[in-house]
PDB file of C-alpha atoms in Angstrom:
ATOM      1  CA  UNK A   1      16.449   7.651  15.974  1.00  0.00           C
ATOM      2  CA  UNK A   2      13.069   8.849  17.192  1.00  0.00           C
ATOM      3  CA  UNK A   3      12.437  10.706  13.933  1.00  0.00           C
ATOM      4  CA  UNK A   4      13.025   7.504  11.962  1.00  0.00           C
ATOM      5  CA  UNK A   5      10.522   5.642  14.120  1.00  0.00           C
ATOM      6  CA  UNK A   6       8.007   8.501  13.831  1.00  0.00           C
ATOM      7  CA  UNK A   7       8.499   8.560  10.064  1.00  0.00           C
ATOM      8  CA  UNK A   8       7.802   4.836   9.833  1.00  0.00           C
ATOM      9  CA  UNK A   9       4.745   4.939  12.094  1.00  0.00           C
ATOM     10  CA  UNK A  10       3.158   8.036  10.581  1.00  0.00           C
ATOM     11  CA  UNK A  11       4.046   6.974   7.030  1.00  0.00           C
ATOM     12  CA  UNK A  12       2.409   3.588   7.588  1.00  0.00           C
ATOM     13  CA  UNK A  13      -0.667   5.177   9.168  1.00  0.00           C
ATOM     14  CA  UNK A  14      -0.973   7.645   6.281  1.00  0.00           C
ATOM     15  CA  UNK A  15      -0.705   4.847   3.722  1.00  0.00           C
ATOM     16  CA  UNK A  16      -3.304   2.673   5.441  1.00  0.00           C
ATOM     17  CA  UNK A  17      -5.655   5.652   5.854  1.00  0.00           C
ATOM     18  CA  UNK A  18      -5.368   6.541   2.169  1.00  0.00           C
ATOM     19  CA  UNK A  19      -5.882   2.901   1.188  1.00  0.00           C
ATOM     20  CA  UNK A  20      -9.004   2.577   3.362  1.00  0.00           C
ATOM     21  CA  UNK A  21     -10.485   5.820   2.028  1.00  0.00           C
ATOM     22  CA  UNK A  22      -9.838   4.797  -1.566  1.00  0.00           C
ATOM     23  CA  UNK A  23     -11.307   1.368  -0.810  1.00  0.00           C
ATOM     24  CA  UNK A  24     -14.485   2.993   0.450  1.00  0.00           C
ATOM     25  CA  UNK A  25     -14.681   5.092  -2.708  1.00  0.00           C
ATOM     26  CA  UNK A  26     -14.139   2.034  -4.905  1.00  0.00           C
ATOM     27  CA  UNK A  27     -16.793  -0.072  -3.149  1.00  0.00           C
ATOM     28  CA  UNK A  28     -19.404   2.661  -2.674  1.00  0.00           C
ATOM     29  CA  UNK A  29     -21.400   1.434  -5.674  1.00  0.00           C
ATOM     30  CA  UNK A  30     -21.621  -2.030  -4.186  1.00  0.00           C
ATOM     31  CA  UNK A  31     -19.448  -5.070  -4.597  1.00  0.00           C
ATOM     32  CA  UNK A  32     -21.678  -6.742  -7.177  1.00  0.00           C
ATOM     33  CA  UNK A  33     -19.987  -4.933 -10.053  1.00  0.00           C
ATOM     34  CA  UNK A  34     -16.546  -5.822  -8.738  1.00  0.00           C
ATOM     35  CA  UNK A  35     -17.062  -9.569  -8.334  1.00  0.00           C
ATOM     36  CA  UNK A  36     -16.814 -12.340 -10.874  1.00  0.00           C
ATOM     37  CA  UNK A  37     -18.554 -15.188  -9.121  1.00  0.00           C
ATOM     38  CA  UNK A  38     -16.556 -16.017  -5.993  1.00  0.00           C
ATOM     39  CA  UNK A  39     -13.518 -14.060  -7.216  1.00  0.00           C
ATOM     40  CA  UNK A  40     -12.988 -10.367  -7.737  1.00  0.00           C
ATOM     41  CA  UNK A  41     -13.045  -8.973 -11.283  1.00  0.00           C
ATOM     42  CA  UNK A  42     -10.168  -7.418 -13.238  1.00  0.00           C
ATOM     43  CA  UNK A  43     -11.629  -3.953 -12.729  1.00  0.00           C
ATOM     44  CA  UNK A  44     -11.438  -4.479  -8.986  1.00  0.00           C
ATOM     45  CA  UNK A  45      -7.786  -5.498  -9.139  1.00  0.00           C
ATOM     46  CA  UNK A  46      -6.947  -2.551 -11.388  1.00  0.00           C
ATOM     47  CA  UNK A  47      -8.533  -0.155  -8.923  1.00  0.00           C
ATOM     48  CA  UNK A  48      -6.948  -1.978  -5.992  1.00  0.00           C
ATOM     49  CA  UNK A  49      -3.496  -1.812  -7.593  1.00  0.00           C
ATOM     50  CA  UNK A  50      -3.823   1.909  -8.209  1.00  0.00           C
ATOM     51  CA  UNK A  51      -5.031   2.328  -4.641  1.00  0.00           C
ATOM     52  CA  UNK A  52      -1.896   0.596  -3.340  1.00  0.00           C
ATOM     53  CA  UNK A  53       0.296   2.786  -5.574  1.00  0.00           C
ATOM     54  CA  UNK A  54      -1.294   5.938  -4.159  1.00  0.00           C
ATOM     55  CA  UNK A  55      -1.159   4.566  -0.601  1.00  0.00           C
ATOM     56  CA  UNK A  56       2.527   3.707  -0.968  1.00  0.00           C
ATOM     57  CA  UNK A  57       3.236   7.181  -2.334  1.00  0.00           C
ATOM     58  CA  UNK A  58       1.355   8.816   0.534  1.00  0.00           C
ATOM     59  CA  UNK A  59       3.266   6.753   3.086  1.00  0.00           C
ATOM     60  CA  UNK A  60       6.567   7.601   1.429  1.00  0.00           C
ATOM     61  CA  UNK A  61       5.775  11.314   1.337  1.00  0.00           C
ATOM     62  CA  UNK A  62       4.875  11.372   5.023  1.00  0.00           C
ATOM     63  CA  UNK A  63       7.955   9.325   5.869  1.00  0.00           C
ATOM     64  CA  UNK A  64      10.140  11.740   3.907  1.00  0.00           C
ATOM     65  CA  UNK A  65       8.758  14.675   5.898  1.00  0.00           C
ATOM     66  CA  UNK A  66      10.467  13.266   8.981  1.00  0.00           C
ATOM     67  CA  UNK A  67      13.727  12.217   7.323  1.00  0.00           C
ATOM     68  CA  UNK A  68      15.082  13.438   4.023  1.00  0.00           C
ATOM     69  CA  UNK A  69      18.767  12.467   4.431  1.00  0.00           C
ATOM     70  CA  UNK A  70      19.777   9.552   2.274  1.00  0.00           C
ATOM     71  CA  UNK A  71      20.739   6.655   4.546  1.00  0.00           C
ATOM     72  CA  UNK A  72      17.918   6.881   7.091  1.00  0.00           C
ATOM     73  CA  UNK A  73      15.328   7.962   4.525  1.00  0.00           C
ATOM     74  CA  UNK A  74      15.953   4.818   2.489  1.00  0.00           C
ATOM     75  CA  UNK A  75      15.628   2.648   5.597  1.00  0.00           C
ATOM     76  CA  UNK A  76      12.418   4.427   6.604  1.00  0.00           C
ATOM     77  CA  UNK A  77      10.841   3.987   3.177  1.00  0.00           C
ATOM     78  CA  UNK A  78      11.886   0.344   3.036  1.00  0.00           C
ATOM     79  CA  UNK A  79      10.268  -0.256   6.419  1.00  0.00           C
ATOM     80  CA  UNK A  80       7.046   1.467   5.311  1.00  0.00           C
ATOM     81  CA  UNK A  81       6.898  -0.644   2.127  1.00  0.00           C
ATOM     82  CA  UNK A  82       7.593  -3.829   4.116  1.00  0.00           C
ATOM     83  CA  UNK A  83       4.825  -3.045   6.616  1.00  0.00           C
ATOM     84  CA  UNK A  84       2.370  -2.437   3.771  1.00  0.00           C
ATOM     85  CA  UNK A  85       3.366  -5.730   2.127  1.00  0.00           C
ATOM     86  CA  UNK A  86       2.924  -7.580   5.432  1.00  0.00           C
ATOM     87  CA  UNK A  87      -0.544  -6.025   5.785  1.00  0.00           C
ATOM     88  CA  UNK A  88      -1.354  -7.234   2.284  1.00  0.00           C
ATOM     89  CA  UNK A  89      -0.172 -10.773   3.080  1.00  0.00           C
ATOM     90  CA  UNK A  90      -2.293 -10.767   6.214  1.00  0.00           C
ATOM     91  CA  UNK A  91      -5.351  -9.677   4.217  1.00  0.00           C
ATOM     92  CA  UNK A  92      -4.706 -12.423   1.660  1.00  0.00           C
ATOM     93  CA  UNK A  93      -4.444 -15.060   4.386  1.00  0.00           C
ATOM     94  CA  UNK A  94      -7.836 -13.984   5.722  1.00  0.00           C
ATOM     95  CA  UNK A  95      -9.576 -14.545   2.373  1.00  0.00           C
ATOM     96  CA  UNK A  96      -7.388 -16.782   0.172  1.00  0.00           C
ATOM     97  CA  UNK A  97     -10.292 -17.683  -2.128  1.00  0.00           C
ATOM     98  CA  UNK A  98     -10.545 -14.086  -3.388  1.00  0.00           C
ATOM     99  CA  UNK A  99      -6.909 -13.467  -4.251  1.00  0.00           C
ATOM    100  CA  UNK A 100      -4.213 -15.716  -5.654  1.00  0.00           C
ATOM    101  CA  UNK A 101      -0.542 -15.537  -4.761  1.00  0.00           C
ATOM    102  CA  UNK A 102       0.160 -13.968  -8.165  1.00  0.00           C
ATOM    103  CA  UNK A 103      -2.367 -11.232  -7.469  1.00  0.00           C
ATOM    104  CA  UNK A 104      -0.681 -10.542  -4.142  1.00  0.00           C
ATOM    105  CA  UNK A 105       2.746 -10.305  -5.783  1.00  0.00           C
ATOM    106  CA  UNK A 106       1.444  -7.849  -8.376  1.00  0.00           C
ATOM    107  CA  UNK A 107      -0.146  -5.735  -5.647  1.00  0.00           C
ATOM    108  CA  UNK A 108       3.150  -5.775  -3.731  1.00  0.00           C
ATOM    109  CA  UNK A 109       4.828  -4.488  -6.874  1.00  0.00           C
ATOM    110  CA  UNK A 110       2.278  -1.662  -6.893  1.00  0.00           C
ATOM    111  CA  UNK A 111       3.251  -0.791  -3.313  1.00  0.00           C
ATOM    112  CA  UNK A 112       6.931  -0.795  -4.216  1.00  0.00           C
ATOM    113  CA  UNK A 113       6.372   1.427  -7.256  1.00  0.00           C
ATOM    114  CA  UNK A 114       4.251   3.819  -5.210  1.00  0.00           C
ATOM    115  CA  UNK A 115       6.903   4.018  -2.513  1.00  0.00           C
ATOM    116  CA  UNK A 116       9.821   4.323  -4.934  1.00  0.00           C
ATOM    117  CA  UNK A 117       8.517   7.253  -6.994  1.00  0.00           C
ATOM    118  CA  UNK A 118       8.529   9.872  -4.177  1.00  0.00           C
ATOM    119  CA  UNK A 119      11.815   8.434  -2.907  1.00  0.00           C
ATOM    120  CA  UNK A 120      13.407   8.871  -6.317  1.00  0.00           C
ATOM    121  CA  UNK A 121      12.078  12.387  -6.697  1.00  0.00           C
ATOM    122  CA  UNK A 122      13.216  13.435  -3.219  1.00  0.00           C
ATOM    123  CA  UNK A 123      16.554  11.687  -2.976  1.00  0.00           C
ATOM    124  CA  UNK A 124      17.898  12.180  -6.500  1.00  0.00           C
TER     125      UNK A 124
END
């Protein structure tokens, strides 16, 4: 039981760390290029989606280090993906003028794809 909890916590921390580092790399040139008036541009959302895919994959890989057996590994990866989606919803609620609900759903899909790829490769 403790390994499942450690897998969830460390997987989530790894995903958030990767997402923050990629966010710093994306925004290092300044946010002027990435904005379209009061909203973010398509290039920003493309980079943000890819960042969430990589972050989800990193979280899944770290989570799979702790548990690689099928039933608990699936639960661990589902919990990591859910925590990342909740973090995304929280970020959207802080600045709703920058991101629509459709954008949030597409970014959640990116998280799910990023989490599912390592899970498929490991558990198949």
